[in-house]
JSON list of C-alpha atoms in Angstrom, two decimals:
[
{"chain": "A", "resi": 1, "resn": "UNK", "atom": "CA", "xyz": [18.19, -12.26, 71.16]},
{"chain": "A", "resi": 2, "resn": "UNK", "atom": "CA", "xyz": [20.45, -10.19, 68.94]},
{"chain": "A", "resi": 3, "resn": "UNK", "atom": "CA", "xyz": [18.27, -6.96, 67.40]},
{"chain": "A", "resi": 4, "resn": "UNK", "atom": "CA", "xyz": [19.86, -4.20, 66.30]},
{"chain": "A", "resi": 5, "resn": "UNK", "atom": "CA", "xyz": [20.00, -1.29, 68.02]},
{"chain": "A", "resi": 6, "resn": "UNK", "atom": "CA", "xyz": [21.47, 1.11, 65.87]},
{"chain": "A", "resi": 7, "resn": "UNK", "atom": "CA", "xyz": [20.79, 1.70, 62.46]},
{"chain": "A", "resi": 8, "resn": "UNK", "atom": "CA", "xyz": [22.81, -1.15, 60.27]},
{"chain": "A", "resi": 9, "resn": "UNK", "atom": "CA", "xyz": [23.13, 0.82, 57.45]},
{"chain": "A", "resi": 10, "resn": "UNK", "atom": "CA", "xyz": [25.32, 3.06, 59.53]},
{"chain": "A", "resi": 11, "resn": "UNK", "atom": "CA", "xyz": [27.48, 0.11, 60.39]},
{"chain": "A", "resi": 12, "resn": "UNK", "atom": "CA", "xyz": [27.56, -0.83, 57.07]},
{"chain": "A", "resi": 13, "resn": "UNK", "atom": "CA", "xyz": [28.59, 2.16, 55.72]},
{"chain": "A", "resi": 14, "resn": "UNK", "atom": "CA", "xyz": [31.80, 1.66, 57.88]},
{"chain": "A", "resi": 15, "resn": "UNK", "atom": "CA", "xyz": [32.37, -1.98, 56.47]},
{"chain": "A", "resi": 16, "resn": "UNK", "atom": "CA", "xyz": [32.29, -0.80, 52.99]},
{"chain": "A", "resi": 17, "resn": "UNK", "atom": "CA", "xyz": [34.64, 1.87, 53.11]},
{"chain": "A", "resi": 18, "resn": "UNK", "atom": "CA", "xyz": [37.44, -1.44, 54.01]},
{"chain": "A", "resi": 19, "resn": "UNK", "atom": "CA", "xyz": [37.65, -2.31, 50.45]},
{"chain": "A", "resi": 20, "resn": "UNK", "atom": "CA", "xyz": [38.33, 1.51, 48.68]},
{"chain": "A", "resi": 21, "resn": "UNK", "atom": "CA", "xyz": [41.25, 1.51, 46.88]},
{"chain": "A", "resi": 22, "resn": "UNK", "atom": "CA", "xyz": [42.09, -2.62, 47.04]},
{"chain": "A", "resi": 23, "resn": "UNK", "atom": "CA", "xyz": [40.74, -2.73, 43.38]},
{"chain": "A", "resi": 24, "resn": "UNK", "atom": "CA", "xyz": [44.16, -0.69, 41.82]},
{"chain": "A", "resi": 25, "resn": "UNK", "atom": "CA", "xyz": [45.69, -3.25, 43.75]},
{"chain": "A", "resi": 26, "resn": "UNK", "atom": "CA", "xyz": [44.31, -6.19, 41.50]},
{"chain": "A", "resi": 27, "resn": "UNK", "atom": "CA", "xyz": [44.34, -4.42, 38.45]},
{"chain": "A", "resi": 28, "resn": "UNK", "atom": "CA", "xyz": [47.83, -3.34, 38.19]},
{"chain": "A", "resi": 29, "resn": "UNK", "atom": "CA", "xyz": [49.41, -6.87, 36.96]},
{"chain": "A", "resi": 30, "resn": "UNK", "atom": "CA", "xyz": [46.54, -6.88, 34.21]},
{"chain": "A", "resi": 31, "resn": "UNK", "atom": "CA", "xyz": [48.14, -3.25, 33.35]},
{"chain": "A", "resi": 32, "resn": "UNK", "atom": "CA", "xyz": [51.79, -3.52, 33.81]},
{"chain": "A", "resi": 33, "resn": "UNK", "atom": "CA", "xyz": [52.65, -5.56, 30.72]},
{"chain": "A", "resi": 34, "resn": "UNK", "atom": "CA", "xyz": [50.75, -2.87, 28.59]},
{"chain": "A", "resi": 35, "resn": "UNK", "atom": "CA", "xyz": [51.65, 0.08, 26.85]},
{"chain": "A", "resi": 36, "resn": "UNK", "atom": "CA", "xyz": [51.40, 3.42, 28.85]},
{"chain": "A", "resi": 37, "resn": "UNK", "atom": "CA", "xyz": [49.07, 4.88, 26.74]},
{"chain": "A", "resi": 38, "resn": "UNK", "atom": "CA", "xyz": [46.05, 7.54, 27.76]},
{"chain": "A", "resi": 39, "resn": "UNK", "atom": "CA", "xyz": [43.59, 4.50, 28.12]},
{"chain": "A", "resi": 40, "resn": "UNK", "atom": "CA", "xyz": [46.09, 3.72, 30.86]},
{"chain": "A", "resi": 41, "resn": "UNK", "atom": "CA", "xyz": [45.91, 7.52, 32.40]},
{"chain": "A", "resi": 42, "resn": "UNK", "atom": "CA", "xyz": [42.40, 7.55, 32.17]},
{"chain": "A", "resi": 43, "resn": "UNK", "atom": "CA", "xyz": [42.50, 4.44, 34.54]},
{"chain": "A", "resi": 44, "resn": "UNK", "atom": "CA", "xyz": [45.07, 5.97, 36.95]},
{"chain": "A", "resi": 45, "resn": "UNK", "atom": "CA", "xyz": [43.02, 9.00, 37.40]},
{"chain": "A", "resi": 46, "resn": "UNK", "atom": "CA", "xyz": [39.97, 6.39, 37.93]},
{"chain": "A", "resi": 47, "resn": "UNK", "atom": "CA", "xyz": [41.70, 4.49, 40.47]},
{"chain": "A", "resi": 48, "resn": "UNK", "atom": "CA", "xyz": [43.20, 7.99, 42.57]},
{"chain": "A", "resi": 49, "resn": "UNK", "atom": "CA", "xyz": [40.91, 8.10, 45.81]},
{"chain": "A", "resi": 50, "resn": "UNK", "atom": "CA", "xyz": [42.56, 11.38, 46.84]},
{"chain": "A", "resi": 51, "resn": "UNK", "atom": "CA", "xyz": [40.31, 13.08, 43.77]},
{"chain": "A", "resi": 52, "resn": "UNK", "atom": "CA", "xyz": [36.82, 14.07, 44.58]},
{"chain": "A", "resi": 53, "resn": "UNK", "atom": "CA", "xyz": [34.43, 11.54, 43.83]},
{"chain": "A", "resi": 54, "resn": "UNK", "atom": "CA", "xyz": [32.73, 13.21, 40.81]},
{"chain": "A", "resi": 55, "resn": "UNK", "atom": "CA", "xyz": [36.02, 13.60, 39.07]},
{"chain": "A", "resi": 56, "resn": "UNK", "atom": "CA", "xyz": [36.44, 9.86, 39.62]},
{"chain": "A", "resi": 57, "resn": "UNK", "atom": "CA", "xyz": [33.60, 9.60, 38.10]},
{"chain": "A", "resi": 58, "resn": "UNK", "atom": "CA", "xyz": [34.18, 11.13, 35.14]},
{"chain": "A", "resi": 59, "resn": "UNK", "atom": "CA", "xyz": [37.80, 9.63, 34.81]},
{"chain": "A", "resi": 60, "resn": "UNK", "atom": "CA", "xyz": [36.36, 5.85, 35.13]},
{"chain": "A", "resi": 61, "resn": "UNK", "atom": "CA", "xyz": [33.85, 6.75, 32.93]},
{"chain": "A", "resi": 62, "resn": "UNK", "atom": "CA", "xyz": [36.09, 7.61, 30.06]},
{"chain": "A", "resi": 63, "resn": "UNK", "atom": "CA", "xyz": [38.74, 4.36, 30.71]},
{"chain": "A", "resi": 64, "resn": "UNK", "atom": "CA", "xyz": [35.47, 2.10, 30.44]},
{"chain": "A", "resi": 65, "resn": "UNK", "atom": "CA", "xyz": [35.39, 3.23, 26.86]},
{"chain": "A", "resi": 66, "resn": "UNK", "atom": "CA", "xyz": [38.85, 1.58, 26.06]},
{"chain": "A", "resi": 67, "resn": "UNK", "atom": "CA", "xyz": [37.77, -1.18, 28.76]},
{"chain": "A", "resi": 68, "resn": "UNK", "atom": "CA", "xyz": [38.74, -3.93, 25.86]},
{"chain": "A", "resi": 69, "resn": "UNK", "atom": "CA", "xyz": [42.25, -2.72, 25.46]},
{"chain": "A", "resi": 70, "resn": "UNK", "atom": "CA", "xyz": [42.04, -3.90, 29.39]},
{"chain": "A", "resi": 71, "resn": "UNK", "atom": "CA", "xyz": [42.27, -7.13, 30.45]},
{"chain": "A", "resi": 72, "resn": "UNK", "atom": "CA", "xyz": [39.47, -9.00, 32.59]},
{"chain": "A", "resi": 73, "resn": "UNK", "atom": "CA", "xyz": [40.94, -7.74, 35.68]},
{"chain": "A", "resi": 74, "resn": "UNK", "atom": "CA", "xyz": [41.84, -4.32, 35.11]},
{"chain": "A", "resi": 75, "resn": "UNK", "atom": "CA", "xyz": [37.91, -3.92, 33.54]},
{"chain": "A", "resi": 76, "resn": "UNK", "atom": "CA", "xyz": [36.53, -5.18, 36.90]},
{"chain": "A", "resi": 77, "resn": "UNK", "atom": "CA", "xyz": [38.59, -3.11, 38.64]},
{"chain": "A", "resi": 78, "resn": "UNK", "atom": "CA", "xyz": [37.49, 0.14, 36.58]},
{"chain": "A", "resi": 79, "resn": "UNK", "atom": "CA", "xyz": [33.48, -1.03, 37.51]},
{"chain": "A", "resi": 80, "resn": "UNK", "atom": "CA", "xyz": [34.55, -1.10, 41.10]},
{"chain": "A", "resi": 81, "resn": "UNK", "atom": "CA", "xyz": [36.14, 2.27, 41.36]},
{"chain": "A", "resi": 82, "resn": "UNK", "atom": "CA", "xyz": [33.95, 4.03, 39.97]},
{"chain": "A", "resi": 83, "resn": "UNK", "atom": "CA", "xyz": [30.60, 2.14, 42.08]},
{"chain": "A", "resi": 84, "resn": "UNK", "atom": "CA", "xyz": [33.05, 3.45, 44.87]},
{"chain": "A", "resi": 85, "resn": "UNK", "atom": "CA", "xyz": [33.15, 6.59, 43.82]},
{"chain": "A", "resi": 86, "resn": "UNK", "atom": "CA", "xyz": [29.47, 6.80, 43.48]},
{"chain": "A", "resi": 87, "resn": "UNK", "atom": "CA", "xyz": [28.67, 5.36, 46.72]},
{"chain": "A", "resi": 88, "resn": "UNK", "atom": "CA", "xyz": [31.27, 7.75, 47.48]},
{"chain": "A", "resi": 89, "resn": "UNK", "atom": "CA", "xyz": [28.73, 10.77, 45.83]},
{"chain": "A", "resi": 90, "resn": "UNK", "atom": "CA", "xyz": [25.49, 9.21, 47.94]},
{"chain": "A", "resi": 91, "resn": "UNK", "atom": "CA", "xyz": [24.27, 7.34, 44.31]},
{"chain": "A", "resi": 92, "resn": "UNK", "atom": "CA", "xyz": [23.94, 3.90, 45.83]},
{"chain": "A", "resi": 93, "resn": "UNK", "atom": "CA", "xyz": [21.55, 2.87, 42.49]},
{"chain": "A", "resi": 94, "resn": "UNK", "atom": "CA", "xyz": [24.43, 3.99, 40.04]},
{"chain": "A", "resi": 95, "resn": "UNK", "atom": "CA", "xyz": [26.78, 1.92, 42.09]},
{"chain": "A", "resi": 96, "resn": "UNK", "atom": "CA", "xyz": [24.82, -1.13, 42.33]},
{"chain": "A", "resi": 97, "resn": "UNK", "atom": "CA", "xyz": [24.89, -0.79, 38.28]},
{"chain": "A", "resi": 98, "resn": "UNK", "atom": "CA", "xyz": [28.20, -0.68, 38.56]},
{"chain": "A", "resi": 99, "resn": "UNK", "atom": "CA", "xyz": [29.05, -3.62, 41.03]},
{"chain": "A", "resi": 100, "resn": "UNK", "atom": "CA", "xyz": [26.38, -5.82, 39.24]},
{"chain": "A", "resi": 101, "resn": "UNK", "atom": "CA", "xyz": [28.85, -5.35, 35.86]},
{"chain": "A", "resi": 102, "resn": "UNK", "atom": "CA", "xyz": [32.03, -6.38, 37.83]},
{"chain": "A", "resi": 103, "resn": "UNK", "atom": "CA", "xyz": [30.62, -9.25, 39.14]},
{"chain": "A", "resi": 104, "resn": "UNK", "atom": "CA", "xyz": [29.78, -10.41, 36.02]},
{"chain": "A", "resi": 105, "resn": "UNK", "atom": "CA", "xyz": [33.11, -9.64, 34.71]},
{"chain": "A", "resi": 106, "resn": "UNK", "atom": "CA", "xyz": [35.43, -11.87, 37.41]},
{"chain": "A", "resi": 107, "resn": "UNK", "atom": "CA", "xyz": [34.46, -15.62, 38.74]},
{"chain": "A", "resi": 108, "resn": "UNK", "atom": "CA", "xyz": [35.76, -14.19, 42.08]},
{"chain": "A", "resi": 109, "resn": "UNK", "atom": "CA", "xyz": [34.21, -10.94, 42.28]},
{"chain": "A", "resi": 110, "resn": "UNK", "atom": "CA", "xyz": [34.79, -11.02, 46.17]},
{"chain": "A", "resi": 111, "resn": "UNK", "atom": "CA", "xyz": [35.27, -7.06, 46.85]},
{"chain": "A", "resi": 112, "resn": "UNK", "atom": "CA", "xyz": [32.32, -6.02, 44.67]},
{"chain": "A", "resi": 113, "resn": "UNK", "atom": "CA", "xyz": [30.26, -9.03, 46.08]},
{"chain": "A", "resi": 114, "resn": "UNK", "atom": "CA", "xyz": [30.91, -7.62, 49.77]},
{"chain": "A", "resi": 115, "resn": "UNK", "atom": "CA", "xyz": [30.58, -3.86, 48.96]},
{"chain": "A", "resi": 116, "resn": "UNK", "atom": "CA", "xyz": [27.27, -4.43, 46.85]},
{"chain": "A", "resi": 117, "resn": "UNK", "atom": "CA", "xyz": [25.89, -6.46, 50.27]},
{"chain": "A", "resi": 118, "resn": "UNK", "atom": "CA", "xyz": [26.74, -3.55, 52.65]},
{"chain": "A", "resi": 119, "resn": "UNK", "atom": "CA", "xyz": [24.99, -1.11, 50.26]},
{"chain": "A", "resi": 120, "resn": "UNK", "atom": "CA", "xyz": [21.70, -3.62, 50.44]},
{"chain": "A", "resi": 121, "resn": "UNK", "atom": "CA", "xyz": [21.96, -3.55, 54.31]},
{"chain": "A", "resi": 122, "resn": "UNK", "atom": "CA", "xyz": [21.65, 0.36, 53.88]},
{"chain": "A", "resi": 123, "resn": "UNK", "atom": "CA", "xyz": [18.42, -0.32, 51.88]},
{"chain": "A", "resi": 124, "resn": "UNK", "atom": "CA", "xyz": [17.26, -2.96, 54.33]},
{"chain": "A", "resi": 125, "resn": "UNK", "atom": "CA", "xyz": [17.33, -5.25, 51.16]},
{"chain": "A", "resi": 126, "resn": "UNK", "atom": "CA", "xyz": [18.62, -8.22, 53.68]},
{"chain": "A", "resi": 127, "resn": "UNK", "atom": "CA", "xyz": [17.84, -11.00, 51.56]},
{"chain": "A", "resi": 128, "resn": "UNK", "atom": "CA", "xyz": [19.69, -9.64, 48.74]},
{"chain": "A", "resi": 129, "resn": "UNK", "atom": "CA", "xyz": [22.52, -8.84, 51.57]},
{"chain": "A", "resi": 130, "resn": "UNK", "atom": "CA", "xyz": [22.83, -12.22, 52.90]},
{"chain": "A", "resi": 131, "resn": "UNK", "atom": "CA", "xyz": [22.88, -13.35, 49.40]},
{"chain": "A", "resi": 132, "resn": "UNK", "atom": "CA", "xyz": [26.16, -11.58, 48.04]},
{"chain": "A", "resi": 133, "resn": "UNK", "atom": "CA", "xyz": [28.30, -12.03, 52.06]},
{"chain": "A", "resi": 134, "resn": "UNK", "atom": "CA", "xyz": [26.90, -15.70, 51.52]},
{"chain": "A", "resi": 135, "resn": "UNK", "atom": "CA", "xyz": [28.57, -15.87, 48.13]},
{"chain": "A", "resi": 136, "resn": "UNK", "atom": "CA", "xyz": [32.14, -13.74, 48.91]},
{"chain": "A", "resi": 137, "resn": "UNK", "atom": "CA", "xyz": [32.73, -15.97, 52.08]},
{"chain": "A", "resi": 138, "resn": "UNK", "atom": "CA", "xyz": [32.49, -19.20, 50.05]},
{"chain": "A", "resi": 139, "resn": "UNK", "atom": "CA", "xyz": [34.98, -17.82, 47.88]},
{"chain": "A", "resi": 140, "resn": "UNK", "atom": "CA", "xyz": [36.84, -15.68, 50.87]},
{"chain": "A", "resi": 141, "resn": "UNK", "atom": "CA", "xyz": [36.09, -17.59, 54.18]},
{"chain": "A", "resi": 142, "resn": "UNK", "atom": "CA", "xyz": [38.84, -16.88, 55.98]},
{"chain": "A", "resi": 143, "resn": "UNK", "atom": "CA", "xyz": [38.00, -13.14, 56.13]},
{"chain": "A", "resi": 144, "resn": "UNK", "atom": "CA", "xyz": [36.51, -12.41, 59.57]},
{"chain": "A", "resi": 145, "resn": "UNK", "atom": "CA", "xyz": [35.15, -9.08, 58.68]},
{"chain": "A", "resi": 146, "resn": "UNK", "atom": "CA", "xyz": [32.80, -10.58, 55.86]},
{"chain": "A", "resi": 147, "resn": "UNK", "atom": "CA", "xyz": [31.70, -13.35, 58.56]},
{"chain": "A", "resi": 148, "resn": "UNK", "atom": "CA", "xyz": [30.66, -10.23, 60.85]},
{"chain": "A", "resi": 149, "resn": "UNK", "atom": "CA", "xyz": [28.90, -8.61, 58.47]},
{"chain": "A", "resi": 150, "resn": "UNK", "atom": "CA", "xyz": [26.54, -11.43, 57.98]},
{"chain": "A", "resi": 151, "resn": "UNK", "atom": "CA", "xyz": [26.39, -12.02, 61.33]},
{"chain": "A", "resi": 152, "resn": "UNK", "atom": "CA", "xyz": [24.79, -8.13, 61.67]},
{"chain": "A", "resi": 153, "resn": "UNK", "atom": "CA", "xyz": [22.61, -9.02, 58.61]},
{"chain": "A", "resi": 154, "resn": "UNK", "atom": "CA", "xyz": [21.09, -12.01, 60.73]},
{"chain": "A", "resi": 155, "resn": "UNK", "atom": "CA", "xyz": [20.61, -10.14, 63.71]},
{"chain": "A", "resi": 156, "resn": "UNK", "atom": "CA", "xyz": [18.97, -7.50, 61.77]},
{"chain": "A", "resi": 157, "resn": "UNK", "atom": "CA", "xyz": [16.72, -10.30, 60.06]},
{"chain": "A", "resi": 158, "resn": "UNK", "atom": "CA", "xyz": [16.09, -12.16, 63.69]},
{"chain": "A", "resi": 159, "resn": "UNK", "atom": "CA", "xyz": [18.11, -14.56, 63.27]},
{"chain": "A", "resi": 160, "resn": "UNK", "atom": "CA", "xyz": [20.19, -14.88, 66.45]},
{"chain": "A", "resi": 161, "resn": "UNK", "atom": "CA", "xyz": [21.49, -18.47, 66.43]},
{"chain": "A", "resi": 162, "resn": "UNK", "atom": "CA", "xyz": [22.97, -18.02, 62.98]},
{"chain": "A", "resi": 163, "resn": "UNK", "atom": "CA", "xyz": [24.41, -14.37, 64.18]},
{"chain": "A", "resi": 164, "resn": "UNK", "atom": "CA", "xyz": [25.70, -15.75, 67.43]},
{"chain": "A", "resi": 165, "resn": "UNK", "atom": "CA", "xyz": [27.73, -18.79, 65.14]},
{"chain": "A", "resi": 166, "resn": "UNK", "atom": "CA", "xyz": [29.18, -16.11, 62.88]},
{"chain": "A", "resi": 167, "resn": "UNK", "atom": "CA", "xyz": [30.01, -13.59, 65.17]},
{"chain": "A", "resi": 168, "resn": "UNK", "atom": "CA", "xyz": [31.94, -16.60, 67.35]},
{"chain": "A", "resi": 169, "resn": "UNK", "atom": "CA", "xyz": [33.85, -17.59, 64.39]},
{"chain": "A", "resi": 170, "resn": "UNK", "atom": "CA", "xyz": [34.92, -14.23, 63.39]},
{"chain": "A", "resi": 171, "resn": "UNK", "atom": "CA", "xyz": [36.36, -13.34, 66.64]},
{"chain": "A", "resi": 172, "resn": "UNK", "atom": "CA", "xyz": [38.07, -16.38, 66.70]},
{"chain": "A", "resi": 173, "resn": "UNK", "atom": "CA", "xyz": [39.76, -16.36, 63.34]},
{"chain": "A", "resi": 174, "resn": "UNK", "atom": "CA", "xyz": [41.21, -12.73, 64.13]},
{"chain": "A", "resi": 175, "resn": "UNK", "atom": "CA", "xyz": [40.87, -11.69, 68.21]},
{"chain": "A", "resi": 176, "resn": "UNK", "atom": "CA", "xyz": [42.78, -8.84, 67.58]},
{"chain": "A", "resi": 177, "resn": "UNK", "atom": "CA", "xyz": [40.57, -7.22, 65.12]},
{"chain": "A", "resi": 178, "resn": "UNK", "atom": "CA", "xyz": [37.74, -4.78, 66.57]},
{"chain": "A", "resi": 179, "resn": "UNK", "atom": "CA", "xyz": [35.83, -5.13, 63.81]},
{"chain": "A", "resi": 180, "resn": "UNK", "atom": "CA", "xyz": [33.73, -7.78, 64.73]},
{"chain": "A", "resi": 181, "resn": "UNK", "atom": "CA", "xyz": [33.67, -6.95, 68.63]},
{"chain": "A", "resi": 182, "resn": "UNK", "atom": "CA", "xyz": [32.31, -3.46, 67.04]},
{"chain": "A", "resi": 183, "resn": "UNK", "atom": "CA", "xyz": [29.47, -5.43, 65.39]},
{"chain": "A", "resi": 184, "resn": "UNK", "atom": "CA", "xyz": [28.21, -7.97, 68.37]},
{"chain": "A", "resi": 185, "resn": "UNK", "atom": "CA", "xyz": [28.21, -4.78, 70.54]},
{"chain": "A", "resi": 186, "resn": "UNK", "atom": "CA", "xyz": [26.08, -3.33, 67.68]},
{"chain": "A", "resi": 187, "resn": "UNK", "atom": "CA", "xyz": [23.82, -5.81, 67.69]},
{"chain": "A", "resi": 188, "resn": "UNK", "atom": "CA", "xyz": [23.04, -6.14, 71.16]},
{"chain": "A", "resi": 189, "resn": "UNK", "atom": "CA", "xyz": [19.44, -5.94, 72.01]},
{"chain": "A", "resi": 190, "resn": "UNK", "atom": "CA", "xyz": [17.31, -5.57, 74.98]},
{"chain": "A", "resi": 191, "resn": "UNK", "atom": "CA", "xyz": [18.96, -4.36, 78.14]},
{"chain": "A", "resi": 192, "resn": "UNK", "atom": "CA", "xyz": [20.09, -8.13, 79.26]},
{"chain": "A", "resi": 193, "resn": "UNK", "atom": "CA", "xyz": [21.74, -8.60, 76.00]},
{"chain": "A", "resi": 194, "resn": "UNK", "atom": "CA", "xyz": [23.69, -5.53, 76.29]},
{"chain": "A", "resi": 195, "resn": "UNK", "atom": "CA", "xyz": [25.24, -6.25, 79.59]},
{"chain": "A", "resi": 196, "resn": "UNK", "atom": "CA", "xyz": [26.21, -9.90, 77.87]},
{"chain": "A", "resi": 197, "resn": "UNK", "atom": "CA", "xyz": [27.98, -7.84, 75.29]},
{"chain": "A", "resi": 198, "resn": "UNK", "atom": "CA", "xyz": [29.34, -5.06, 77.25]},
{"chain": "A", "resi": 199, "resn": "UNK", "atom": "CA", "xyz": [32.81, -6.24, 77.05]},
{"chain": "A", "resi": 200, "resn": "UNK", "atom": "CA", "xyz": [32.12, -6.42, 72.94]},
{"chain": "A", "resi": 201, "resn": "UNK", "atom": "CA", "xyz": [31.64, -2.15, 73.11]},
{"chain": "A", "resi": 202, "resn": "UNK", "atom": "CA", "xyz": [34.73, -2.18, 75.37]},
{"chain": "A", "resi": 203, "resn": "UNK", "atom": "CA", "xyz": [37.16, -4.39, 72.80]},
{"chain": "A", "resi": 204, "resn": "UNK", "atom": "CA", "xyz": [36.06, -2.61, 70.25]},
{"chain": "A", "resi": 205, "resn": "UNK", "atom": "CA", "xyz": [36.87, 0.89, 71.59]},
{"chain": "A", "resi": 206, "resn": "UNK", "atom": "CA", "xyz": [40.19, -0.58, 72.58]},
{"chain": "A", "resi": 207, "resn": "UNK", "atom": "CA", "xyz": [41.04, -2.07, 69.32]},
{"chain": "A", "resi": 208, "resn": "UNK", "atom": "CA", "xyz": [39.64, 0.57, 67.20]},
{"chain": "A", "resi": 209, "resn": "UNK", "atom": "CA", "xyz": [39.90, 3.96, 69.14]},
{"chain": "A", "resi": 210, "resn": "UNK", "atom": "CA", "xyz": [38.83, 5.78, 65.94]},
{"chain": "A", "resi": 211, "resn": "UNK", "atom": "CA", "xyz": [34.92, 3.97, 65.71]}
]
């Protein structure tokens, strides 16, 4: 049975860090068409992940004053970067607040849905986990990295059929990705299990010599 052997915040913590900076990235259409005014500096200096996190902060902070001279996009973006830059800080409650605005903001808040689950795994709030990777793969499903995710979630929660199914899938939609290998390995349990997953640590390593 899957049961995880190392701490799956820790792995978690990993998983988030896959979606810094994609927010910009959605934002900038919303953006482009409008003036280049300070509202629109402010959110530049929001959305800059080579500033410290507290000046992020700040900068997102002042942007989500003007957030209605944003568009719907460019507002959920400026609630995502700066929950990122306080998960960044080690404020995980500040950017729950934070994710729990964007995702009220977008119908397809898929990035805040999965970074908002991997801060619950830290808590060991698995439920409320399951809930959010359940709700950004029906809108994402394709994304093998989400599928792992819950996959650890369910082995943390003892749940190894439903792990085994997700972590299958994953690997299968992207084989070259040592993500999910990363994760199975992970999740290994007694000594038996481990030697079934042995080759998982070894993938992993292979794909993803920086882990």
């Amino acid at each position: 049975m899957f049961a995880a052997t190392v701490p799956v915040g820790e792995i978690m913590r990993y998983f988030v860090w896959i979606f810094v900076g994609l927010s910009i990235a959605i934002a900038c259409p919303a953006l482009a068409s409008g003036p280049a005014t300070m509202n629109y500096e402010y959110y530049r200096r929001c959305a800059d992940k080579t500033k410290p996190a507290e000046q992020r902060i700040v900068e997102c902070g002042r942007a989500i004053t003007f957030e209605k001279t944003f568009g719907i996009k460019a507002q959920y973006a400026l609630y995502v970067d700066r929950a990122v830059a306080f998960y960044e800080k080690g404020d995980d409650d500040s950017a729950l607040q934070d994710y729990g605005v964007a995702i009220t903001l977008d119908p397809r808040p898929y990035i805040a849905l999965v970074n908002r689950g991997s801060i619950y795994v830290g808590q060991g709030k698995y439920r409320e986990a399951l809930d959010d990777f359940n709700r950004a793969i029906e809108l994402e499903p394709s994304r093998s990295r989400t599928l792992a995710a819950r996959a650890a979630v369910y082995a943390a929660m003892g749940k190894a059929d439903l792990a085994a199914k997700d972590f299958e899938t994953a690997i299968a939609q992207s084989p070259d990705d040592g993500f999910p290998y990363q994760e199975r390995c992970a999740a290994s349990g007694d000594a038996k299990d481990y030697l079934k997953t042995r080759g998982d640590c070894d993938k992993a390593v292979k794909l993803m010599p920086k882990i």
